[in-house]
Amino acid sequence: MTISLAVFLAFVASTLGITYWAAKRSRGASAYFAAGRRITAWQNGFAVAGDFMSAASFLGLIGLIALQGFDGIFYAVGGFVGFVTILLVVAEPLRNSGKYTMGDVLAFRFQPRPVRALAALSTLTIATLYMIAQMVGAGALVALLLAGSGIGYNTAVVGVGVLMMVYVVFGGMLATTWVQIVKAMLLMACTVVLTALVLKQFHFHLLEFFGAASRIAYHQKGELVVKDFLQPGLHYHPPHGALDLLSLSLIFAFGTAGLPHILVKFYTVPNARTARNSVVWAMAVIGSYYAMTTIWASAPPCFSGPTILLPTAEPTWPAPGLPRC
């Protein structure tokens, strides 16, 4: 048995243990759908952060920053800013409603049947599109971690999907909350280690790191290219760059506040004050996570150029004076 397989199985066993523990405590609608409304601010904050720091954050965002430089950072900043909308507009009214779902909240003020139908359609649409990306990322990551163990991509996707269903169906909101807390803590720990390893190459000197990021050298179509990855415009450039960036900003500012798996977390806390405090905790965790990922996501272009990430990569080392891995 490989080390990666042993670690993966240990993690699965621990999360199933959490699910078993939560299942014995999930009696009644309030306990099952809202964890008995006993989740504290820091617990809910870490759970929300774990929900948000998904495969898109851990895989997609890293690739965007590595390929697009400063323009890729907008994806990190945008998601973080979206929680300001949740803090100021969404969290407190949701908790004060005393309901279990967004459909319940909307049906309380409008005609129930059409509102519930529209809320269900919206939730299923968002969850399906979001879940496709998550399952693809999870399957690719698990297949990579367990390479050589006989577990392929399709098996990994099915296995991850079954595990998620077990967490939710048997453990309810209490199990999913604690699984996300564990996930957030693991991601933060791994991010701290990766950030330290990257900064070690630059003698833990941020100015040296940013200097390297401003002189990225790589081969493109047989020619040596040197670009400043700290300057905007590598992706969002004329004639439509400004409109694309505005569209992206609006998506994050308002779209994040409408994610069903984020909103449902605010029904699990005892009162509105705890809901607001949990958003602050989530912003602190997510903000520090994105600040660190911005650093180590810039490592591949600093060391080998952004084209190393593409299928037709032509490896090259940085310009003279930059550190080698």
PDB file of C-alpha atoms in Angstrom:
ATOM      1  CA  MET A   1       0.000   0.000   0.000  1.00  0.00           C
ATOM      2  CA  THR A   2       1.376   3.396  -0.992  1.00  0.00           C
ATOM      3  CA  ILE A   3       1.624   6.304   1.451  1.00  0.00           C
ATOM      4  CA  SER A   4      -0.875   8.390  -0.541  1.00  0.00           C
ATOM      5  CA  LEU A   5      -3.417   5.555  -0.511  1.00  0.00           C
ATOM      6  CA  ALA A   6      -2.946   5.031   3.233  1.00  0.00           C
ATOM      7  CA  VAL A   7      -3.429   8.749   3.942  1.00  0.00           C
ATOM      8  CA  PHE A   8      -6.505   8.858   1.702  1.00  0.00           C
ATOM      9  CA  LEU A   9      -8.084   5.837   3.398  1.00  0.00           C
ATOM     10  CA  ALA A  10      -7.315   7.314   6.820  1.00  0.00           C
ATOM     11  CA  PHE A  11      -9.058  10.539   5.838  1.00  0.00           C
ATOM     12  CA  VAL A  12     -12.091   8.649   4.498  1.00  0.00           C
ATOM     13  CA  ALA A  13     -12.262   6.572   7.678  1.00  0.00           C
ATOM     14  CA  SER A  14     -12.099   9.676   9.883  1.00  0.00           C
ATOM     15  CA  THR A  15     -14.868  11.448   7.948  1.00  0.00           C
ATOM     16  CA  LEU A  16     -17.058   8.334   8.069  1.00  0.00           C
ATOM     17  CA  GLY A  17     -16.442   8.275  11.812  1.00  0.00           C
ATOM     18  CA  ILE A  18     -17.647  11.880  12.003  1.00  0.00           C
ATOM     19  CA  THR A  19     -20.728  10.880  10.012  1.00  0.00           C
ATOM     20  CA  TYR A  20     -21.487   7.999  12.398  1.00  0.00           C
ATOM     21  CA  TRP A  21     -21.048  10.306  15.397  1.00  0.00           C
ATOM     22  CA  ALA A  22     -23.336  12.929  13.836  1.00  0.00           C
ATOM     23  CA  ALA A  23     -25.979  10.394  12.773  1.00  0.00           C
ATOM     24  CA  LYS A  24     -26.591   9.410  16.414  1.00  0.00           C
ATOM     25  CA  ARG A  25     -27.218  13.076  17.256  1.00  0.00           C
ATOM     26  CA  SER A  26     -29.418  13.984  14.296  1.00  0.00           C
ATOM     27  CA  ARG A  27     -32.880  13.341  15.683  1.00  0.00           C
ATOM     28  CA  GLY A  28     -35.699  15.511  14.410  1.00  0.00           C
ATOM     29  CA  ALA A  29     -35.953  18.057  11.586  1.00  0.00           C
ATOM     30  CA  SER A  30     -34.001  20.789  13.358  1.00  0.00           C
ATOM     31  CA  ALA A  31     -31.102  18.477  14.184  1.00  0.00           C
ATOM     32  CA  TYR A  32     -30.980  16.940  10.707  1.00  0.00           C
ATOM     33  CA  PHE A  33     -31.446  20.047   8.545  1.00  0.00           C
ATOM     34  CA  ALA A  34     -29.896  22.706  10.815  1.00  0.00           C
ATOM     35  CA  ALA A  35     -27.584  20.776  13.185  1.00  0.00           C
ATOM     36  CA  GLY A  36     -29.901  21.737  16.041  1.00  0.00           C
ATOM     37  CA  ARG A  37     -28.901  25.388  15.483  1.00  0.00           C
ATOM     38  CA  ARG A  38     -26.022  24.850  17.911  1.00  0.00           C
ATOM     39  CA  ILE A  39     -23.042  25.542  15.626  1.00  0.00           C
ATOM     40  CA  THR A  40     -20.764  28.258  17.029  1.00  0.00           C
ATOM     41  CA  ALA A  41     -19.370  31.195  15.064  1.00  0.00           C
ATOM     42  CA  TRP A  42     -15.882  29.780  14.490  1.00  0.00           C
ATOM     43  CA  GLN A  43     -17.263  26.362  13.586  1.00  0.00           C
ATOM     44  CA  ASN A  44     -19.668  27.795  11.051  1.00  0.00           C
ATOM     45  CA  GLY A  45     -16.983  30.116   9.720  1.00  0.00           C
ATOM     46  CA  PHE A  46     -14.612  27.232   9.067  1.00  0.00           C
ATOM     47  CA  ALA A  47     -17.471  25.174   7.581  1.00  0.00           C
ATOM     48  CA  VAL A  48     -18.411  27.989   5.187  1.00  0.00           C
ATOM     49  CA  ALA A  49     -14.734  28.409   4.277  1.00  0.00           C
ATOM     50  CA  GLY A  50     -14.433  24.666   3.682  1.00  0.00           C
ATOM     51  CA  ASP A  51     -17.484  24.762   1.427  1.00  0.00           C
ATOM     52  CA  PHE A  52     -16.112  27.695  -0.547  1.00  0.00           C
ATOM     53  CA  MET A  53     -12.483  26.510  -0.779  1.00  0.00           C
ATOM     54  CA  SER A  54     -13.385  23.721  -3.162  1.00  0.00           C
ATOM     55  CA  ALA A  55     -11.680  22.154  -6.168  1.00  0.00           C
ATOM     56  CA  ALA A  56     -12.215  25.399  -8.059  1.00  0.00           C
ATOM     57  CA  SER A  57     -10.151  27.217  -5.442  1.00  0.00           C
ATOM     58  CA  PHE A  58      -7.484  24.587  -4.918  1.00  0.00           C
ATOM     59  CA  LEU A  59      -7.000  23.596  -8.566  1.00  0.00           C
ATOM     60  CA  GLY A  60      -8.669  26.033 -10.947  1.00  0.00           C
ATOM     61  CA  LEU A  61      -7.590  29.232  -9.215  1.00  0.00           C
ATOM     62  CA  ILE A  62      -3.981  28.062  -8.980  1.00  0.00           C
ATOM     63  CA  GLY A  63      -3.900  27.368 -12.698  1.00  0.00           C
ATOM     64  CA  LEU A  64      -5.436  30.738 -13.539  1.00  0.00           C
ATOM     65  CA  ILE A  65      -2.859  32.638 -11.506  1.00  0.00           C
ATOM     66  CA  ALA A  66      -0.013  30.566 -12.925  1.00  0.00           C
ATOM     67  CA  LEU A  67      -1.155  31.234 -16.509  1.00  0.00           C
ATOM     68  CA  GLN A  68      -2.611  34.744 -16.248  1.00  0.00           C
ATOM     69  CA  GLY A  69      -0.573  36.303 -13.445  1.00  0.00           C
ATOM     70  CA  PHE A  70      -2.179  39.327 -11.811  1.00  0.00           C
ATOM     71  CA  ASP A  71      -5.393  38.897 -13.823  1.00  0.00           C
ATOM     72  CA  GLY A  72      -5.898  35.463 -12.282  1.00  0.00           C
ATOM     73  CA  ILE A  73      -5.828  37.000  -8.799  1.00  0.00           C
ATOM     74  CA  PHE A  74      -9.153  38.719  -9.560  1.00  0.00           C
ATOM     75  CA  TYR A  75     -10.813  35.327  -9.146  1.00  0.00           C
ATOM     76  CA  ALA A  76      -9.471  35.105  -5.592  1.00  0.00           C
ATOM     77  CA  VAL A  77     -10.321  38.688  -4.673  1.00  0.00           C
ATOM     78  CA  GLY A  78     -13.781  38.475  -6.224  1.00  0.00           C
ATOM     79  CA  GLY A  79     -14.804  35.428  -4.225  1.00  0.00           C
ATOM     80  CA  PHE A  80     -13.556  37.021  -1.028  1.00  0.00           C
ATOM     81  CA  VAL A  81     -15.391  40.315  -1.697  1.00  0.00           C
ATOM     82  CA  GLY A  82     -18.600  38.376  -2.297  1.00  0.00           C
ATOM     83  CA  PHE A  83     -18.708  37.575   1.415  1.00  0.00           C
ATOM     84  CA  VAL A  84     -19.066  41.273   2.189  1.00  0.00           C
ATOM     85  CA  THR A  85     -22.486  41.062   0.528  1.00  0.00           C
ATOM     86  CA  ILE A  86     -23.303  38.020   2.653  1.00  0.00           C
ATOM     87  CA  LEU A  87     -22.160  39.814   5.834  1.00  0.00           C
ATOM     88  CA  LEU A  88     -24.094  43.026   5.246  1.00  0.00           C
ATOM     89  CA  VAL A  89     -27.216  41.781   3.461  1.00  0.00           C
ATOM     90  CA  VAL A  90     -27.802  38.030   3.696  1.00  0.00           C
ATOM     91  CA  ALA A  91     -26.590  36.370   6.910  1.00  0.00           C
ATOM     92  CA  GLU A  92     -28.763  38.070   9.526  1.00  0.00           C
ATOM     93  CA  PRO A  93     -32.133  37.910   7.678  1.00  0.00           C
ATOM     94  CA  LEU A  94     -31.591  34.237   6.863  1.00  0.00           C
ATOM     95  CA  ARG A  95     -30.965  33.318  10.484  1.00  0.00           C
ATOM     96  CA  ASN A  96     -33.823  35.459  11.788  1.00  0.00           C
ATOM     97  CA  SER A  97     -36.238  33.691   9.457  1.00  0.00           C
ATOM     98  CA  GLY A  98     -35.949  30.488  11.498  1.00  0.00           C
ATOM     99  CA  LYS A  99     -36.395  28.362   8.354  1.00  0.00           C
ATOM    100  CA  TYR A 100     -34.431  25.472   6.880  1.00  0.00           C
ATOM    101  CA  THR A 101     -34.073  26.421   3.201  1.00  0.00           C
ATOM    102  CA  MET A 102     -34.060  29.499   0.977  1.00  0.00           C
ATOM    103  CA  GLY A 103     -37.359  28.306  -0.471  1.00  0.00           C
ATOM    104  CA  ASP A 104     -38.908  28.453   2.995  1.00  0.00           C
ATOM    105  CA  VAL A 105     -37.650  32.023   3.468  1.00  0.00           C
ATOM    106  CA  LEU A 106     -39.016  33.272   0.144  1.00  0.00           C
ATOM    107  CA  ALA A 107     -42.310  31.386   0.496  1.00  0.00           C
ATOM    108  CA  PHE A 108     -42.864  33.102   3.839  1.00  0.00           C
ATOM    109  CA  ARG A 109     -43.331  36.471   2.080  1.00  0.00           C
ATOM    110  CA  PHE A 110     -44.654  35.471  -1.356  1.00  0.00           C
ATOM    111  CA  GLN A 111     -47.024  32.940  -2.845  1.00  0.00           C
ATOM    112  CA  PRO A 112     -45.582  29.609  -1.697  1.00  0.00           C
ATOM    113  CA  ARG A 113     -46.092  27.305  -4.694  1.00  0.00           C
ATOM    114  CA  PRO A 114     -44.493  29.340  -7.528  1.00  0.00           C
ATOM    115  CA  VAL A 115     -41.737  30.609  -5.231  1.00  0.00           C
ATOM    116  CA  ARG A 116     -40.836  27.114  -4.061  1.00  0.00           C
ATOM    117  CA  ALA A 117     -40.849  25.843  -7.639  1.00  0.00           C
ATOM    118  CA  LEU A 118     -38.547  28.637  -8.787  1.00  0.00           C
ATOM    119  CA  ALA A 119     -36.286  28.205  -5.752  1.00  0.00           C
ATOM    120  CA  ALA A 120     -36.044  24.464  -6.395  1.00  0.00           C
ATOM    121  CA  LEU A 121     -35.228  25.052 -10.080  1.00  0.00           C
ATOM    122  CA  SER A 122     -32.603  27.643  -9.208  1.00  0.00           C
ATOM    123  CA  THR A 123     -31.029  25.430  -6.536  1.00  0.00           C
ATOM    124  CA  LEU A 124     -30.883  22.381  -8.798  1.00  0.00           C
ATOM    125  CA  THR A 125     -29.427  24.400 -11.674  1.00  0.00           C
ATOM    126  CA  ILE A 126     -26.706  26.006  -9.558  1.00  0.00           C
ATOM    127  CA  ALA A 127     -25.941  22.802  -7.666  1.00  0.00           C
ATOM    128  CA  THR A 128     -25.713  20.754 -10.876  1.00  0.00           C
ATOM    129  CA  LEU A 129     -23.349  23.142 -12.648  1.00  0.00           C
ATOM    130  CA  TYR A 130     -21.298  23.599  -9.491  1.00  0.00           C
ATOM    131  CA  MET A 131     -21.237  19.880  -8.764  1.00  0.00           C
ATOM    132  CA  ILE A 132     -19.988  18.972 -12.240  1.00  0.00           C
ATOM    133  CA  ALA A 133     -16.883  21.096 -11.769  1.00  0.00           C
ATOM    134  CA  GLN A 134     -16.382  19.764  -8.236  1.00  0.00           C
ATOM    135  CA  MET A 135     -16.675  16.123  -9.273  1.00  0.00           C
ATOM    136  CA  VAL A 136     -14.325  16.584 -12.221  1.00  0.00           C
ATOM    137  CA  GLY A 137     -11.762  18.252  -9.955  1.00  0.00           C
ATOM    138  CA  ALA A 138     -12.202  15.707  -7.171  1.00  0.00           C
ATOM    139  CA  GLY A 139     -11.944  12.793  -9.591  1.00  0.00           C
ATOM    140  CA  ALA A 140      -8.816  14.188 -11.230  1.00  0.00           C
ATOM    141  CA  LEU A 141      -7.168  14.892  -7.874  1.00  0.00           C
ATOM    142  CA  VAL A 142      -8.004  11.500  -6.349  1.00  0.00           C
ATOM    143  CA  ALA A 143      -6.890   9.682  -9.505  1.00  0.00           C
ATOM    144  CA  LEU A 144      -3.593  11.596  -9.386  1.00  0.00           C
ATOM    145  CA  LEU A 145      -3.041  10.943  -5.673  1.00  0.00           C
ATOM    146  CA  LEU A 146      -3.824   7.243  -6.045  1.00  0.00           C
ATOM    147  CA  ALA A 147      -1.982   6.711  -9.320  1.00  0.00           C
ATOM    148  CA  GLY A 148      -0.637   3.168  -9.451  1.00  0.00           C
ATOM    149  CA  SER A 149      -3.236   1.826  -7.045  1.00  0.00           C
ATOM    150  CA  GLY A 150      -5.592   0.707  -9.802  1.00  0.00           C
ATOM    151  CA  ILE A 151      -8.146   3.452  -9.109  1.00  0.00           C
ATOM    152  CA  GLY A 152      -8.911   5.312 -12.328  1.00  0.00           C
ATOM    153  CA  TYR A 153     -10.659   8.605 -12.983  1.00  0.00           C
ATOM    154  CA  ASN A 154     -14.175   7.180 -13.402  1.00  0.00           C
ATOM    155  CA  THR A 155     -13.862   5.085 -10.258  1.00  0.00           C
ATOM    156  CA  ALA A 156     -12.610   8.118  -8.345  1.00  0.00           C
ATOM    157  CA  VAL A 157     -15.563  10.249  -9.462  1.00  0.00           C
ATOM    158  CA  VAL A 158     -18.091   7.579  -8.477  1.00  0.00           C
ATOM    159  CA  GLY A 159     -16.349   6.920  -5.166  1.00  0.00           C
ATOM    160  CA  VAL A 160     -16.243  10.588  -4.200  1.00  0.00           C
ATOM    161  CA  GLY A 161     -19.897  11.005  -5.169  1.00  0.00           C
ATOM    162  CA  VAL A 162     -20.946   8.047  -3.038  1.00  0.00           C
ATOM    163  CA  LEU A 163     -18.987   9.391  -0.066  1.00  0.00           C
ATOM    164  CA  MET A 164     -20.678  12.793  -0.359  1.00  0.00           C
ATOM    165  CA  MET A 165     -24.091  11.135  -0.420  1.00  0.00           C
ATOM    166  CA  VAL A 166     -23.246   9.098   2.678  1.00  0.00           C
ATOM    167  CA  TYR A 167     -22.145  12.220   4.556  1.00  0.00           C
ATOM    168  CA  VAL A 168     -25.353  14.079   3.751  1.00  0.00           C
ATOM    169  CA  VAL A 169     -27.962  11.307   3.909  1.00  0.00           C
ATOM    170  CA  PHE A 170     -26.803   9.671   7.121  1.00  0.00           C
ATOM    171  CA  GLY A 171     -25.071  12.480   8.988  1.00  0.00           C
ATOM    172  CA  GLY A 172     -27.262  15.435   8.058  1.00  0.00           C
ATOM    173  CA  MET A 173     -26.079  19.005   8.509  1.00  0.00           C
ATOM    174  CA  LEU A 174     -23.994  18.200  11.579  1.00  0.00           C
ATOM    175  CA  ALA A 175     -21.856  15.708   9.664  1.00  0.00           C
ATOM    176  CA  THR A 176     -21.406  17.940   6.621  1.00  0.00           C
ATOM    177  CA  THR A 177     -20.484  20.874   8.857  1.00  0.00           C
ATOM    178  CA  TRP A 178     -17.730  18.988  10.664  1.00  0.00           C
ATOM    179  CA  VAL A 179     -16.438  17.375   7.478  1.00  0.00           C
ATOM    180  CA  GLN A 180     -16.084  20.852   5.989  1.00  0.00           C
ATOM    181  CA  ILE A 181     -14.352  22.083   9.164  1.00  0.00           C
ATOM    182  CA  VAL A 182     -11.797  19.277   8.867  1.00  0.00           C
ATOM    183  CA  LYS A 183     -11.384  20.010   5.167  1.00  0.00           C
ATOM    184  CA  ALA A 184     -10.784  23.725   5.797  1.00  0.00           C
ATOM    185  CA  MET A 185      -8.179  22.987   8.464  1.00  0.00           C
ATOM    186  CA  LEU A 186      -6.364  20.513   6.218  1.00  0.00           C
ATOM    187  CA  LEU A 187      -6.364  22.955   3.314  1.00  0.00           C
ATOM    188  CA  MET A 188      -5.026  25.744   5.500  1.00  0.00           C
ATOM    189  CA  ALA A 189      -2.283  23.497   6.900  1.00  0.00           C
ATOM    190  CA  CYS A 190      -1.226  22.340   3.432  1.00  0.00           C
ATOM    191  CA  THR A 191      -1.320  25.910   2.144  1.00  0.00           C
ATOM    192  CA  VAL A 192       0.938  27.140   4.950  1.00  0.00           C
ATOM    193  CA  VAL A 193       3.456  24.375   4.185  1.00  0.00           C
ATOM    194  CA  LEU A 194       3.409  25.028   0.418  1.00  0.00           C
ATOM    195  CA  THR A 195       3.761  28.784   0.928  1.00  0.00           C
ATOM    196  CA  ALA A 196       6.734  28.246   3.239  1.00  0.00           C
ATOM    197  CA  LEU A 197       8.389  25.915   0.710  1.00  0.00           C
ATOM    198  CA  VAL A 198       7.979  28.485  -2.068  1.00  0.00           C
ATOM    199  CA  LEU A 199       9.220  31.404   0.013  1.00  0.00           C
ATOM    200  CA  LYS A 200      12.195  29.311   1.118  1.00  0.00           C
ATOM    201  CA  GLN A 201      13.415  29.444  -2.488  1.00  0.00           C
ATOM    202  CA  PHE A 202      13.471  33.240  -2.151  1.00  0.00           C
ATOM    203  CA  HIS A 203      15.056  33.272   1.325  1.00  0.00           C
ATOM    204  CA  PHE A 204      11.656  34.216   2.835  1.00  0.00           C
ATOM    205  CA  HIS A 205      12.015  37.664   1.242  1.00  0.00           C
ATOM    206  CA  LEU A 206       8.780  38.876  -0.358  1.00  0.00           C
ATOM    207  CA  LEU A 207      10.518  41.581  -2.389  1.00  0.00           C
ATOM    208  CA  GLU A 208      12.768  38.957  -3.942  1.00  0.00           C
ATOM    209  CA  PHE A 209       9.729  36.834  -4.739  1.00  0.00           C
ATOM    210  CA  PHE A 210       7.832  39.724  -6.346  1.00  0.00           C
ATOM    211  CA  GLY A 211      10.965  40.642  -8.271  1.00  0.00           C
ATOM    212  CA  ALA A 212      11.051  37.145  -9.748  1.00  0.00           C
ATOM    213  CA  ALA A 213       7.340  37.310 -10.600  1.00  0.00           C
ATOM    214  CA  SER A 214       7.921  40.556 -12.477  1.00  0.00           C
ATOM    215  CA  ARG A 215      10.514  38.909 -14.779  1.00  0.00           C
ATOM    216  CA  ILE A 216       8.980  35.639 -15.952  1.00  0.00           C
ATOM    217  CA  ALA A 217      11.000  34.137 -18.827  1.00  0.00           C
ATOM    218  CA  TYR A 218       9.678  31.325 -21.023  1.00  0.00           C
ATOM    219  CA  HIS A 219       9.693  30.101 -24.618  1.00  0.00           C
ATOM    220  CA  GLN A 220       6.671  30.788 -26.790  1.00  0.00           C
ATOM    221  CA  LYS A 221       6.668  29.614 -30.414  1.00  0.00           C
ATOM    222  CA  GLY A 222      10.395  29.099 -30.260  1.00  0.00           C
ATOM    223  CA  GLU A 223      11.194  32.583 -28.955  1.00  0.00           C
ATOM    224  CA  LEU A 224      12.267  33.688 -25.490  1.00  0.00           C
ATOM    225  CA  VAL A 225       9.593  35.901 -23.896  1.00  0.00           C
ATOM    226  CA  VAL A 226       9.974  37.910 -20.682  1.00  0.00           C
ATOM    227  CA  LYS A 227       6.784  39.212 -19.079  1.00  0.00           C
ATOM    228  CA  ASP A 228       5.778  40.968 -15.874  1.00  0.00           C
ATOM    229  CA  PHE A 229       3.163  38.756 -14.195  1.00  0.00           C
ATOM    230  CA  LEU A 230       2.419  41.476 -11.638  1.00  0.00           C
ATOM    231  CA  GLN A 231       1.019  43.807 -14.284  1.00  0.00           C
ATOM    232  CA  PRO A 232      -2.672  43.548 -15.218  1.00  0.00           C
ATOM    233  CA  GLY A 233      -3.673  42.946 -18.793  1.00  0.00           C
ATOM    234  CA  LEU A 234      -2.281  39.508 -19.590  1.00  0.00           C
ATOM    235  CA  HIS A 235      -5.841  38.217 -19.901  1.00  0.00           C
ATOM    236  CA  TYR A 236      -8.182  41.198 -19.524  1.00  0.00           C
ATOM    237  CA  HIS A 237      -6.961  43.377 -22.357  1.00  0.00           C
ATOM    238  CA  PRO A 238      -8.693  45.517 -25.016  1.00  0.00           C
ATOM    239  CA  PRO A 239     -11.083  45.562 -26.692  1.00  0.00           C
ATOM    240  CA  HIS A 240     -13.348  43.627 -24.296  1.00  0.00           C
ATOM    241  CA  GLY A 241     -11.137  43.183 -21.225  1.00  0.00           C
ATOM    242  CA  ALA A 242     -12.829  45.915 -19.193  1.00  0.00           C
ATOM    243  CA  LEU A 243     -16.306  44.478 -19.836  1.00  0.00           C
ATOM    244  CA  ASP A 244     -15.130  40.951 -19.031  1.00  0.00           C
ATOM    245  CA  LEU A 245     -13.649  42.155 -15.736  1.00  0.00           C
ATOM    246  CA  LEU A 246     -16.826  44.070 -14.852  1.00  0.00           C
ATOM    247  CA  SER A 247     -18.914  41.000 -15.581  1.00  0.00           C
ATOM    248  CA  LEU A 248     -16.623  38.838 -13.452  1.00  0.00           C
ATOM    249  CA  SER A 249     -16.799  41.326 -10.566  1.00  0.00           C
ATOM    250  CA  LEU A 250     -20.610  41.365 -10.600  1.00  0.00           C
ATOM    251  CA  ILE A 251     -20.727  37.576 -10.731  1.00  0.00           C
ATOM    252  CA  PHE A 252     -18.599  37.263  -7.614  1.00  0.00           C
ATOM    253  CA  ALA A 253     -20.171  40.170  -5.724  1.00  0.00           C
ATOM    254  CA  PHE A 254     -23.718  38.833  -6.083  1.00  0.00           C
ATOM    255  CA  GLY A 255     -23.299  35.235  -7.236  1.00  0.00           C
ATOM    256  CA  THR A 256     -21.432  34.146  -4.115  1.00  0.00           C
ATOM    257  CA  ALA A 257     -24.323  35.416  -1.998  1.00  0.00           C
ATOM    258  CA  GLY A 258     -26.678  33.111  -3.893  1.00  0.00           C
ATOM    259  CA  LEU A 259     -24.799  29.811  -3.613  1.00  0.00           C
ATOM    260  CA  PRO A 260     -27.225  27.349  -1.950  1.00  0.00           C
ATOM    261  CA  HIS A 261     -24.556  25.348  -0.105  1.00  0.00           C
ATOM    262  CA  ILE A 262     -23.215  28.572   1.437  1.00  0.00           C
ATOM    263  CA  LEU A 263     -26.577  30.072   2.414  1.00  0.00           C
ATOM    264  CA  VAL A 264     -27.797  26.906   4.118  1.00  0.00           C
ATOM    265  CA  LYS A 265     -24.994  27.211   6.680  1.00  0.00           C
ATOM    266  CA  PHE A 266     -26.593  30.267   8.264  1.00  0.00           C
ATOM    267  CA  TYR A 267     -29.576  28.249   9.478  1.00  0.00           C
ATOM    268  CA  THR A 268     -27.279  26.235  11.766  1.00  0.00           C
ATOM    269  CA  VAL A 269     -26.276  28.997  14.208  1.00  0.00           C
ATOM    270  CA  PRO A 270     -28.275  29.988  17.310  1.00  0.00           C
ATOM    271  CA  ASN A 271     -28.824  33.692  16.510  1.00  0.00           C
ATOM    272  CA  ALA A 272     -28.173  36.531  14.062  1.00  0.00           C
ATOM    273  CA  ARG A 273     -25.085  37.786  15.895  1.00  0.00           C
ATOM    274  CA  THR A 274     -23.454  34.382  15.590  1.00  0.00           C
ATOM    275  CA  ALA A 275     -24.335  34.356  11.896  1.00  0.00           C
ATOM    276  CA  ARG A 276     -22.531  37.680  11.358  1.00  0.00           C
ATOM    277  CA  ASN A 277     -19.536  36.566  13.394  1.00  0.00           C
ATOM    278  CA  SER A 278     -19.337  33.331  11.424  1.00  0.00           C
ATOM    279  CA  VAL A 279     -19.067  35.351   8.195  1.00  0.00           C
ATOM    280  CA  VAL A 280     -16.154  37.283   9.723  1.00  0.00           C
ATOM    281  CA  TRP A 281     -14.466  33.985  10.616  1.00  0.00           C
ATOM    282  CA  ALA A 282     -15.061  32.695   7.088  1.00  0.00           C
ATOM    283  CA  MET A 283     -13.615  35.866   5.556  1.00  0.00           C
ATOM    284  CA  ALA A 284     -10.530  35.611   7.768  1.00  0.00           C
ATOM    285  CA  VAL A 285      -9.914  31.984   6.778  1.00  0.00           C
ATOM    286  CA  ILE A 286     -10.675  32.478   3.083  1.00  0.00           C
ATOM    287  CA  GLY A 287      -8.706  35.728   2.886  1.00  0.00           C
ATOM    288  CA  SER A 288      -5.576  34.222   4.441  1.00  0.00           C
ATOM    289  CA  TYR A 289      -5.959  31.124   2.243  1.00  0.00           C
ATOM    290  CA  TYR A 290      -6.162  33.176  -0.947  1.00  0.00           C
ATOM    291  CA  ALA A 291      -3.278  35.401   0.131  1.00  0.00           C
ATOM    292  CA  MET A 292      -1.069  32.340   0.516  1.00  0.00           C
ATOM    293  CA  THR A 293      -2.275  30.576  -2.627  1.00  0.00           C
ATOM    294  CA  THR A 294      -1.461  33.698  -4.621  1.00  0.00           C
ATOM    295  CA  ILE A 295       2.164  33.199  -3.576  1.00  0.00           C
ATOM    296  CA  TRP A 296       2.589  29.516  -4.288  1.00  0.00           C
ATOM    297  CA  ALA A 297       0.411  29.645  -7.397  1.00  0.00           C
ATOM    298  CA  SER A 298       3.026  31.981  -8.850  1.00  0.00           C
ATOM    299  CA  ALA A 299       5.777  29.424  -8.257  1.00  0.00           C
ATOM    300  CA  PRO A 300       5.415  27.429 -11.522  1.00  0.00           C
ATOM    301  CA  PRO A 301       5.868  30.450 -13.833  1.00  0.00           C
ATOM    302  CA  CYS A 302       8.662  31.789 -11.600  1.00  0.00           C
ATOM    303  CA  PHE A 303      10.579  28.536 -11.823  1.00  0.00           C
ATOM    304  CA  SER A 304       9.709  27.129 -15.240  1.00  0.00           C
ATOM    305  CA  GLY A 305       7.464  29.565 -17.107  1.00  0.00           C
ATOM    306  CA  PRO A 306       3.667  29.360 -17.485  1.00  0.00           C
ATOM    307  CA  THR A 307       3.828  27.163 -20.595  1.00  0.00           C
ATOM    308  CA  ILE A 308       5.091  24.287 -18.433  1.00  0.00           C
ATOM    309  CA  LEU A 309       1.451  23.839 -17.347  1.00  0.00           C
ATOM    310  CA  LEU A 310       0.194  23.304 -20.892  1.00  0.00           C
ATOM    311  CA  PRO A 311       0.130  19.945 -22.718  1.00  0.00           C
ATOM    312  CA  THR A 312       2.641  21.197 -25.320  1.00  0.00           C
ATOM    313  CA  ALA A 313       4.984  22.652 -22.723  1.00  0.00           C
ATOM    314  CA  GLU A 314       8.527  23.609 -23.593  1.00  0.00           C
ATOM    315  CA  PRO A 315      10.328  23.773 -20.234  1.00  0.00           C
ATOM    316  CA  THR A 316      12.667  26.664 -19.587  1.00  0.00           C
ATOM    317  CA  TRP A 317      14.321  28.009 -16.476  1.00  0.00           C
ATOM    318  CA  PRO A 318      13.951  31.621 -15.337  1.00  0.00           C
ATOM    319  CA  ALA A 319      16.026  34.483 -16.555  1.00  0.00           C
ATOM    320  CA  PRO A 320      19.532  34.819 -15.101  1.00  0.00           C
ATOM    321  CA  GLY A 321      19.591  35.732 -11.429  1.00  0.00           C
ATOM    322  CA  LEU A 322      16.319  33.990 -10.521  1.00  0.00           C
ATOM    323  CA  PRO A 323      16.410  30.942  -8.207  1.00  0.00           C
ATOM    324  CA  ARG A 324      16.090  27.409  -9.485  1.00  0.00           C
ATOM    325  CA  CYS A 325      14.040  24.750  -7.694  1.00  0.00           C
TER     326      CYS A 325
END
